[in-house]
Amino acid sequence: MEGKALIPILVSLGLFAMVFGIVYLRNRERMAMIERGMDPRSYKAQPAPYQNLKWGLLLIGSGLGLFLAYLLDRTVFVNSRNENEAIYFGLIAVFGGLGLVLSYNIEKKELYNDNK
């Protein structure tokens, strides 16, 4: 009973610490830019041309891993119903990683072809 009262307090403190940390780091970054003679208002983030490809392949891979884990859980491991949680996490990680490796290979191939 006593532990349940701490949960909202810890979540609130964690949320406050996260927001404070983000604001603090953003302010510190802007102060460093001012010290170097840069204008923080004119700063724009560098474009990442393959960011959508990376996220798309990561999510497709994770979805395939989740689907394959579901199929394996319902067909191959049908006798051990409640003992297969690890296969979901494992296959999501494996297929998500394969998606990221595929994204890296596509980016590398495109950059290699652009340099020719």
Short mmCIF file of C-alpha atoms in Angstrom, two decimals:
data_model
loop_
_atom_site.label_atom_id
_atom_site.label_comp_id
_atom_site.label_asym_id
_atom_site.label_seq_id
_atom_site.Cartn_x
_atom_site.Cartn_y
_atom_site.Cartn_z
CA MET A 1 0.00 0.00 0.00
CA GLU A 2 2.77 2.43 0.85
CA GLY A 3 4.54 1.86 -2.49
CA LYS A 4 1.49 2.86 -4.51
CA ALA A 5 1.55 6.36 -3.04
CA LEU A 6 5.11 6.89 -4.25
CA ILE A 7 4.35 6.18 -7.91
CA PRO A 8 2.57 9.48 -8.74
CA ILE A 9 5.21 11.41 -6.83
CA LEU A 10 8.10 9.73 -8.65
CA VAL A 11 6.42 10.11 -12.05
CA SER A 12 5.83 13.82 -11.39
CA LEU A 13 9.43 14.31 -10.24
CA GLY A 14 10.74 12.41 -13.25
CA LEU A 15 8.65 14.50 -15.65
CA PHE A 16 9.81 17.72 -14.01
CA ALA A 17 13.45 16.61 -14.14
CA MET A 18 13.14 15.71 -17.82
CA VAL A 19 11.60 19.06 -18.78
CA PHE A 20 14.13 20.93 -16.65
CA GLY A 21 17.00 19.00 -18.25
CA ILE A 22 15.79 19.72 -21.78
CA VAL A 23 15.39 23.44 -21.08
CA TYR A 24 18.74 23.60 -19.29
CA LEU A 25 20.61 21.87 -22.13
CA ARG A 26 18.93 24.01 -24.80
CA ASN A 27 19.86 27.18 -22.88
CA ARG A 28 23.43 25.95 -22.42
CA GLU A 29 23.72 25.22 -26.16
CA ARG A 30 22.46 28.70 -27.03
CA MET A 31 24.90 30.32 -24.60
CA ALA A 32 27.78 28.39 -26.21
CA MET A 33 26.67 29.63 -29.63
CA ILE A 34 26.60 33.23 -28.39
CA GLU A 35 30.10 32.83 -26.91
CA ARG A 36 31.36 31.69 -30.32
CA GLY A 37 29.78 34.67 -32.04
CA MET A 38 26.93 32.75 -33.67
CA ASP A 39 23.31 33.86 -33.75
CA PRO A 40 21.14 31.16 -32.13
CA ARG A 41 18.00 32.40 -33.91
CA SER A 42 19.50 31.76 -37.34
CA TYR A 43 20.60 28.25 -36.45
CA LYS A 44 18.70 25.55 -38.29
CA ALA A 45 19.13 21.83 -37.84
CA GLN A 46 21.02 20.08 -40.62
CA PRO A 47 18.72 18.11 -42.89
CA ALA A 48 18.96 14.35 -42.69
CA PRO A 49 18.07 13.16 -46.19
CA TYR A 50 17.58 9.50 -45.28
CA GLN A 51 15.82 9.97 -41.95
CA ASN A 52 12.42 8.88 -43.27
CA LEU A 53 13.94 5.81 -44.93
CA LYS A 54 15.62 4.85 -41.67
CA TRP A 55 12.45 5.21 -39.61
CA GLY A 56 10.35 3.47 -42.23
CA LEU A 57 12.61 0.45 -42.46
CA LEU A 58 12.94 0.29 -38.66
CA LEU A 59 9.17 0.24 -38.22
CA ILE A 60 8.63 -2.23 -41.07
CA GLY A 61 11.27 -4.52 -39.56
CA SER A 62 9.76 -4.21 -36.09
CA GLY A 63 6.31 -4.95 -37.47
CA LEU A 64 7.59 -8.02 -39.32
CA GLY A 65 9.32 -9.22 -36.15
CA LEU A 66 6.15 -8.76 -34.12
CA PHE A 67 4.07 -10.56 -36.75
CA LEU A 68 6.53 -13.44 -36.99
CA ALA A 69 6.67 -13.74 -33.20
CA TYR A 70 2.87 -13.86 -33.07
CA LEU A 71 2.76 -16.57 -35.74
CA LEU A 72 5.42 -18.62 -33.96
CA ASP A 73 3.68 -18.20 -30.62
CA ARG A 74 0.34 -19.37 -32.01
CA THR A 75 1.61 -22.26 -34.14
CA VAL A 76 5.00 -23.64 -33.10
CA PHE A 77 4.91 -22.89 -29.36
CA VAL A 78 1.23 -23.67 -28.89
CA ASN A 79 1.82 -25.94 -25.86
CA SER A 80 3.66 -23.35 -23.76
CA ARG A 81 1.22 -20.43 -23.87
CA ASN A 82 2.53 -18.14 -21.14
CA GLU A 83 6.26 -18.67 -21.50
CA ASN A 84 7.03 -16.93 -24.80
CA GLU A 85 7.30 -13.25 -23.97
CA ALA A 86 11.00 -13.15 -24.82
CA ILE A 87 10.43 -14.22 -28.42
CA TYR A 88 8.42 -11.04 -29.06
CA PHE A 89 11.17 -8.74 -27.79
CA GLY A 90 13.88 -10.77 -29.49
CA LEU A 91 12.29 -10.83 -32.93
CA ILE A 92 11.29 -7.16 -32.78
CA ALA A 93 14.90 -6.27 -31.99
CA VAL A 94 16.34 -8.58 -34.65
CA PHE A 95 14.06 -7.42 -37.46
CA GLY A 96 14.30 -3.77 -36.38
CA GLY A 97 18.09 -4.12 -36.50
CA LEU A 98 17.89 -5.74 -39.93
CA GLY A 99 15.81 -2.77 -41.09
CA LEU A 100 18.49 -0.38 -39.85
CA VAL A 101 21.25 -2.40 -41.55
CA LEU A 102 19.24 -2.33 -44.78
CA SER A 103 18.82 1.44 -44.42
CA TYR A 104 22.58 1.83 -43.91
CA ASN A 105 23.33 -0.24 -47.01
CA ILE A 106 20.91 1.81 -49.13
CA GLU A 107 22.40 5.09 -47.86
CA LYS A 108 25.93 3.82 -48.49
CA LYS A 109 25.06 2.71 -52.01
CA GLU A 110 23.42 6.06 -52.81
CA LEU A 111 26.37 8.04 -51.46
CA TYR A 112 28.80 5.81 -53.39
CA ASN A 113 26.85 6.36 -56.61
CA ASP A 114 26.72 10.15 -56.02
CA ASN A 115 30.51 10.33 -55.61
CA LYS A 116 31.18 8.65 -58.96
#
